[in-house]
Coordinates of C-alpha atoms in Angstrom, one line a residue:
Chain E
M90 CA 35.1 -19.6 -7.0
R91 CA 38.6 -19.9 -9.0
V92 CA 42.2 -20.0 -7.8
T93 CA 44.1 -20.1 -8.7
V94 CA 48.2 -20.7 -7.8
A95 CA 51.5 -20.8 -10.2
G96 CA 49.9 -21.9 -13.4
R97 CA 47.5 -24.5 -12.0
V98 CA 43.8 -23.2 -11.5
H99 CA 41.5 -24.9 -9.0
E100 CA 37.8 -24.7 -9.0
G101 CA 34.8 -25.4 -6.2
R102 CA 33.7 -25.0 -4.1
A103 CA 36.4 -27.2 -1.3
V104 CA 39.8 -26.4 -3.0
D105 CA 42.9 -27.7 -0.8
L106 CA 46.2 -25.7 -1.7
D107 CA 49.7 -27.2 0.0
G108 CA 52.6 -25.0 0.6
V109 CA 51.0 -22.0 0.0
D110 CA 50.8 -19.4 3.0
A111 CA 47.2 -19.3 4.5
T112 CA 47.9 -15.1 5.3
A113 CA 48.4 -14.4 1.3
V114 CA 45.2 -17.0 0.8
V115 CA 43.1 -14.0 2.9
R116 CA 45.1 -11.1 0.9
A117 CA 43.9 -12.3 -2.3
V118 CA 40.2 -13.8 -1.2
R119 CA 39.9 -9.9 0.0
G120 CA 40.4 -8.6 -3.3
A121 CA 44.3 -7.7 -3.5
E122 CA 47.7 -9.0 -4.2
A123 CA 48.7 -11.9 -3.5
P124 CA 51.0 -14.5 -5.2
V125 CA 48.1 -16.7 -5.7
G126 CA 44.6 -15.6 -7.6
V127 CA 41.4 -16.5 -5.9
E128 CA 38.2 -15.2 -8.4
C129 CA 35.1 -15.4 -5.4
P130 CA 32.3 -12.8 -4.3
T131 CA 33.4 -9.6 -2.6
P132 CA 33.4 -11.3 1.4
G133 CA 31.0 -9.1 3.9
T134 CA 32.0 -8.1 7.6
V135 CA 31.5 -11.7 8.9
H136 CA 34.6 -12.6 6.3
D137 CA 36.9 -9.5 9.2
H138 CA 36.1 -12.5 12.0
V139 CA 35.9 -15.5 10.1
G140 CA 37.7 -15.0 7.1
L141 CA 41.3 -17.0 8.9
L142 CA 40.2 -19.9 10.6
P143 CA 41.7 -20.3 13.2
P144 CA 41.2 -16.8 14.4
S145 CA 44.3 -15.5 15.4
S146 CA 41.7 -13.6 18.6
F147 CA 37.4 -13.5 18.1
D148 CA 35.1 -11.2 18.8
R149 CA 32.3 -14.3 20.1
R150 CA 29.7 -11.0 20.4
G151 CA 31.0 -8.5 17.8
A152 CA 31.3 -12.4 15.2
L153 CA 27.6 -13.0 15.5
A154 CA 26.5 -10.1 15.4
A155 CA 27.9 -9.4 12.7
A156 CA 27.0 -13.0 10.7
A157 CA 22.7 -11.3 12.4
R158 CA 23.4 -8.7 10.2
A159 CA 23.7 -10.8 7.3
L160 CA 21.2 -12.8 8.0
G161 CA 18.6 -8.8 7.5
H162 CA 18.4 -9.0 11.0
E163 CA 18.6 -5.7 12.6
S164 CA 18.6 -4.4 16.2
A165 CA 15.9 -2.3 17.6
A166 CA 18.3 0.2 19.3
A167 CA 20.2 1.0 15.2
A168 CA 17.5 3.8 14.4
A169 CA 18.9 5.0 18.0
L170 CA 22.5 5.0 17.5
A171 CA 22.4 6.5 13.6
E172 CA 20.6 9.2 15.4
A173 CA 23.6 9.6 18.2
R174 CA 26.1 8.9 15.4
A175 CA 25.0 11.5 13.4
E176 CA 24.5 13.8 16.6
L177 CA 28.0 13.7 17.6
A178 CA 29.2 13.9 14.2
E179 CA 27.4 17.5 14.5
A180 CA 29.0 18.1 17.8
S181 CA 32.0 19.9 17.2
A182 CA 34.2 21.6 20.0
P183 CA 36.4 25.4 19.6
T184 CA 39.5 24.7 20.0
V185 CA 40.2 27.6 22.6
D186 CA 44.3 28.9 22.9
L187 CA 45.3 29.7 26.0
R188 CA 49.1 28.2 26.7
E189 CA 49.7 31.6 24.7
A190 CA 47.7 33.8 27.1
R191 CA 49.1 31.8 30.3
R192 CA 52.8 32.2 28.4
R193 CA 52.0 36.1 28.2
V194 CA 51.1 36.6 31.9
A195 CA 53.8 34.9 33.2
E196 CA 56.7 36.3 30.9
A197 CA 54.8 40.2 32.0
G198 CA 54.9 39.1 35.6
T199 CA 58.7 38.2 35.7
E200 CA 58.7 40.9 33.7
A201 CA 57.3 43.3 36.2
E202 CA 59.0 42.0 39.0
R203 CA 62.5 42.1 37.8
L204 CA 61.9 45.8 37.3
R205 CA 60.7 46.4 40.9
E206 CA 63.2 44.2 41.9
R207 CA 66.2 47.0 39.5
V208 CA 64.0 50.0 40.6
A209 CA 64.1 48.4 45.1
E210 CA 67.6 49.0 44.6
L211 CA 68.2 52.3 42.3
R212 CA 66.2 54.0 45.5
G213 CA 68.5 52.1 47.2
R214 CA 71.9 53.4 46.1
V215 CA 70.3 57.3 45.6
Q216 CA 69.2 57.4 49.3
A217 CA 72.8 55.9 49.8
R218 CA 75.0 58.8 47.6
R219 CA 72.5 62.1 49.5
E220 CA 73.9 60.4 52.9
T221 CA 76.8 60.4 51.8
G222 CA 77.0 63.3 49.7
A223 CA 78.0 62.1 46.2
D224 CA 76.1 62.9 43.2
T225 CA 73.0 61.4 42.5
T226 CA 73.0 63.1 38.6
A227 CA 73.4 59.8 37.3
V228 CA 71.6 56.8 39.4
E229 CA 68.7 59.7 39.2
A230 CA 68.8 59.6 35.1
Q231 CA 68.5 55.6 35.6
L232 CA 66.2 55.2 38.6
E233 CA 63.4 58.1 35.8
E234 CA 64.2 55.4 33.6
A235 CA 63.8 51.8 35.0
T236 CA 60.9 53.2 37.2
G237 CA 59.4 54.4 33.1
R238 CA 59.6 51.0 31.7
L239 CA 58.4 49.0 35.0
A240 CA 55.1 50.9 34.5
E241 CA 55.1 50.5 30.7
A242 CA 55.6 46.2 32.5
E243 CA 52.8 47.1 34.8
T244 CA 50.2 47.8 32.5
E245 CA 51.3 45.1 29.8
R246 CA 51.3 42.7 32.7
I247 CA 47.4 44.3 33.7
A248 CA 46.9 43.6 29.4
A249 CA 47.8 40.4 29.5
E250 CA 45.7 38.7 32.2
Q251 CA 42.7 40.9 31.0
A252 CA 43.6 38.9 27.9
L253 CA 43.9 35.7 29.8
D254 CA 40.6 36.0 31.6
R255 CA 39.1 37.2 28.2
A256 CA 40.5 33.3 26.5
E257 CA 39.6 31.2 30.3
A258 CA 35.5 32.3 29.4
A259 CA 35.4 31.5 26.1
A260 CA 37.6 27.7 27.1
R261 CA 33.9 27.4 29.6
E262 CA 32.0 27.9 27.0
A263 CA 34.5 25.7 24.7
R264 CA 33.8 23.0 28.0
D265 CA 30.3 22.9 27.8
R266 CA 30.7 22.0 24.1
R267 CA 33.0 19.0 24.9
E268 CA 30.7 17.7 28.0
R269 CA 27.9 17.8 25.4
R270 CA 30.2 15.6 23.4
L271 CA 31.5 13.5 25.6
E272 CA 27.7 12.4 26.4
L273 CA 26.9 11.9 22.9
E274 CA 30.0 8.9 22.6
D275 CA 29.3 8.0 26.1
R276 CA 25.5 6.9 24.1
V277 CA 26.9 6.0 21.0
A278 CA 29.5 3.1 23.2
N279 CA 26.2 2.0 25.2
L280 CA 24.1 2.1 22.1
E281 CA 26.5 0.1 19.8
R282 CA 27.3 -2.2 22.6
R283 CA 23.3 -2.2 22.7
V284 CA 22.7 -3.3 18.9
R285 CA 25.5 -5.7 19.6
E286 CA 24.1 -8.3 22.1
E287 CA 20.5 -7.5 20.6
L288 CA 22.3 -8.8 16.8
A289 CA 23.8 -11.9 18.6
A290 CA 20.9 -12.3 20.7
A291 CA 18.7 -13.0 17.3
V292 CA 21.0 -16.3 16.3
W293 CA 21.9 -17.1 19.3
E294 CA 19.8 -20.0 18.9
R295 CA 21.3 -21.3 15.1
F296 CA 24.5 -20.3 17.0
R297 CA 23.8 -23.1 19.6
S298 CA 23.3 -26.1 17.0
A299 CA 25.7 -24.5 14.7
V300 CA 28.3 -25.0 17.7
E301 CA 27.2 -28.9 18.6
A302 CA 27.3 -29.4 14.6
V303 CA 30.9 -28.2 14.2
P304 CA 33.9 -29.8 15.5
G305 CA 34.9 -29.1 19.8
T306 CA 34.2 -29.5 22.7
A307 CA 32.5 -26.2 23.6
T308 CA 28.3 -25.9 24.5
A309 CA 26.6 -23.3 24.1
G310 CA 24.0 -22.2 26.9
A311 CA 20.2 -21.3 26.4
S312 CA 21.5 -17.3 26.7
P313 CA 23.4 -15.3 25.5
G314 CA 27.0 -15.3 26.6
E315 CA 26.6 -18.3 28.4
Y316 CA 29.3 -20.1 26.2
E317 CA 32.3 -23.1 27.4
G318 CA 34.2 -23.4 24.9
D319 CA 37.1 -22.1 22.7
S320 CA 36.9 -19.0 19.8
V321 CA 38.2 -21.5 17.4
T322 CA 34.8 -23.8 18.3
A323 CA 32.8 -21.2 18.8
A324 CA 34.8 -19.3 15.6
L325 CA 33.7 -22.0 13.7
G326 CA 30.0 -22.8 14.9
V327 CA 29.5 -18.5 13.6
A328 CA 30.6 -19.5 10.3
R329 CA 28.5 -21.1 10.0
V330 CA 25.8 -19.6 11.2
A331 CA 26.4 -17.3 8.3
P332 CA 25.2 -17.2 5.2
L333 CA 29.0 -16.8 3.4
D334 CA 29.9 -16.2 -0.8
A335 CA 33.9 -15.6 -0.4
P336 CA 35.2 -18.5 0.4
V337 CA 37.0 -19.1 4.1
V338 CA 40.5 -19.9 4.7
V339 CA 41.1 -22.6 6.7
D340 CA 44.7 -22.6 7.8
G341 CA 45.8 -26.5 8.6
L342 CA 42.9 -27.8 11.1
D343 CA 43.0 -30.9 12.2
R344 CA 39.6 -30.7 13.4
F345 CA 39.1 -31.4 9.5
S346 CA 40.7 -33.8 6.9
G347 CA 40.9 -31.6 4.1
A348 CA 38.3 -28.6 2.4
G349 CA 35.9 -31.1 1.8
P350 CA 34.7 -32.0 5.1
A351 CA 35.1 -28.2 5.9
A352 CA 33.3 -26.8 3.6
E353 CA 30.4 -28.8 4.8
A354 CA 30.9 -28.7 8.7
L355 CA 30.9 -24.7 7.7
E356 CA 28.3 -24.8 5.0
A357 CA 30.3 -22.0 3.2
P358 CA 33.1 -22.7 0.3
V359 CA 36.4 -23.6 2.4
I360 CA 40.6 -22.3 1.4
Y361 CA 42.5 -25.8 3.0
T362 CA 45.9 -24.6 3.4
R363 CA 48.5 -26.9 4.9
Chain A
M218 CA 46.1 20.4 44.8
L219 CA 45.5 20.3 40.3
L220 CA 42.9 19.8 39.2
V221 CA 42.8 17.6 36.2
V222 CA 39.0 17.4 34.3
T223 CA 38.5 15.0 31.3
Y224 CA 36.3 16.2 28.1
S225 CA 37.3 12.6 26.2
R226 CA 36.6 9.2 26.3
G227 CA 40.1 9.3 25.0
A228 CA 41.2 11.5 27.4
R229 CA 39.1 10.1 30.2
T230 CA 40.8 6.8 30.0
T231 CA 44.6 8.2 30.0
L232 CA 43.6 9.6 33.5
R233 CA 41.7 6.2 34.2
N234 CA 45.4 5.1 33.7
V235 CA 47.8 7.6 34.8
C236 CA 45.9 7.4 38.7
R237 CA 46.2 3.3 38.5
S238 CA 50.2 3.9 38.1
H239 CA 50.4 7.1 40.2
E240 CA 49.1 6.3 43.0
S241 CA 50.0 7.9 45.7
T242 CA 50.3 11.0 43.9
V243 CA 46.1 10.6 43.2
I244 CA 44.4 12.7 46.0
R245 CA 41.0 12.0 44.8
R246 CA 39.8 10.5 41.4
F247 CA 36.2 11.7 40.6
G248 CA 34.9 9.5 36.9
R249 CA 36.4 11.3 34.7
A250 CA 38.5 14.6 36.6
A251 CA 41.4 13.9 39.4
L252 CA 42.8 15.8 41.6
L253 CA 46.9 15.8 42.4
A254 CA 49.3 16.6 44.4
E255 CA 51.0 19.5 43.9
T256 CA 54.2 18.2 43.6
E257 CA 56.6 18.3 39.7
L258 CA 55.4 15.5 39.5
G259 CA 51.6 16.1 39.6
A260 CA 52.1 18.6 37.1
F261 CA 54.0 16.7 35.0
L262 CA 51.6 13.8 34.7
A263 CA 49.4 16.5 34.3
L264 CA 50.8 18.3 31.3
R265 CA 51.8 15.1 30.0
L266 CA 47.5 13.9 29.3
R267 CA 46.9 17.9 27.9
A268 CA 50.4 17.8 25.6
K269 CA 48.8 14.4 24.8
H270 CA 44.4 15.6 24.2
D271 CA 45.0 18.8 23.9
D272 CA 41.7 21.0 25.1
D273 CA 40.1 17.4 26.3
V274 CA 42.7 18.6 29.6
Q275 CA 41.5 21.3 31.3
I276 CA 44.2 21.3 34.8
E277 CA 42.9 24.0 37.5
R278 CA 44.9 24.6 40.7
T279 CA 43.3 24.3 44.3
R280 CA 43.6 25.5 47.4
P281 CA 41.2 24.4 50.9
L282 CA 38.8 26.8 51.3
N283 CA 39.2 29.0 54.5
E284 CA 35.7 30.4 55.2
F285 CA 37.2 31.9 58.3
E286 CA 39.6 33.8 56.0
A287 CA 37.8 34.2 52.9
V288 CA 34.7 34.3 53.3
P289 CA 33.0 37.8 54.4
E290 CA 31.0 37.0 57.8
S291 CA 27.3 38.0 56.5
V292 CA 27.7 35.3 54.1
R293 CA 28.7 32.7 56.6
E294 CA 26.3 33.6 58.8
A295 CA 23.5 34.0 55.8
A296 CA 24.4 30.2 54.9
E297 CA 23.9 29.2 58.3
A298 CA 20.3 30.6 58.8
Y299 CA 19.4 29.4 55.6
E300 CA 20.3 26.4 56.4
N301 CA 18.1 26.7 59.5
R302 CA 15.3 28.2 58.3
E303 CA 11.5 27.5 59.4
T304 CA 10.1 26.8 55.7
Q305 CA 11.8 24.5 53.6
S306 CA 10.9 25.2 50.7
T307 CA 11.4 29.6 51.5
P308 CA 14.2 30.4 48.3
Y309 CA 17.5 32.2 49.2
A310 CA 15.9 35.8 47.4
K311 CA 13.0 35.7 48.8
F312 CA 14.2 34.3 53.1
A313 CA 17.0 37.3 52.2
A314 CA 14.4 40.2 51.8
G315 CA 13.7 42.4 54.1
S316 CA 16.4 40.5 56.6
D317 CA 19.8 41.4 57.3
H318 CA 21.0 38.8 54.9
P319 CA 22.8 39.9 51.5
D320 CA 20.5 39.0 48.5
P321 CA 21.7 36.6 46.2
E322 CA 22.2 39.6 43.3
A323 CA 25.2 41.5 45.6
M324 CA 27.0 38.0 46.0
R325 CA 26.8 37.3 42.5
D326 CA 29.3 40.8 41.6
A327 CA 31.4 40.9 45.1
D328 CA 34.7 38.2 44.7
L329 CA 35.7 36.4 46.9

């Protein structure tokens, strides 16, 4: 690799940089715009986990799985996972808009109810005027008009309810599809977990010896998952296990005295910043 | 009560979180579904889920079934009699044939 900082060029598998921001170097390794220039092979997926050491957070199983993949391991569940993913991509569920249908039913119901009250009130007034011998013509005309509008409103309410029923039947079918999609999502997640575990198991022995070889006080047990120690040591172990072509950025980690010892322990190209 | 059913991982997770932080409003939880109290808060939580996850959330209004009020006597008696049948392997349609019990087709088309 070839690192350029402020016009100065550093070359080799181990490069020490003073006063350079580690995250800027990580960006440069990924080929992004940065105040540092780094010419190196393109980083692989393991770099997502150990590109910067110490990592801000560390997913041990995910990192081990990435390392296993980089070493050419494959999981027996990989084919099933690809199949489930493809099926999930096809499993679209239609959208059924029930909102407007519900709103229409509610509005039609409210309007019909209002008109029913109005008709009842006008009937009462007609009755009262008849009893006192007063003229009912004007009120009767109002009553007739309100009765007509009530009939219309009832028709609309029935039509709205039927439309909602149809929409709900369609929604039930759509929910069957959504249910199927949810099953597939769960299956994909389970298979992803299984693939990760199988891959991690494939490199567990190498990881155990790597943990002993890197500085730190962790112990890896006989079976995958049995790990006692800090995540920094685990990350160093993964970095040593994985075949890394692009440099790892070690940010002032005092377990190493500089880029040279770090590159030796991690068996990877290293840019050491401090 | 309000029955909330979820149809995606995201919606299921939100429902789980909602149930966790509003225990007093949750009457029952079943995996990806829950029964919420029929209160404004229950409705608020259900609608919030729907606002976030659209059609991946189904909301139904439920109430307890009083079979003595809502279910015809013939249906209640048929259920009782069928559960006490002598031969376990007899399907209901066969059991009802030739008896006074309603046949399944007729019940299917009759709303409660």
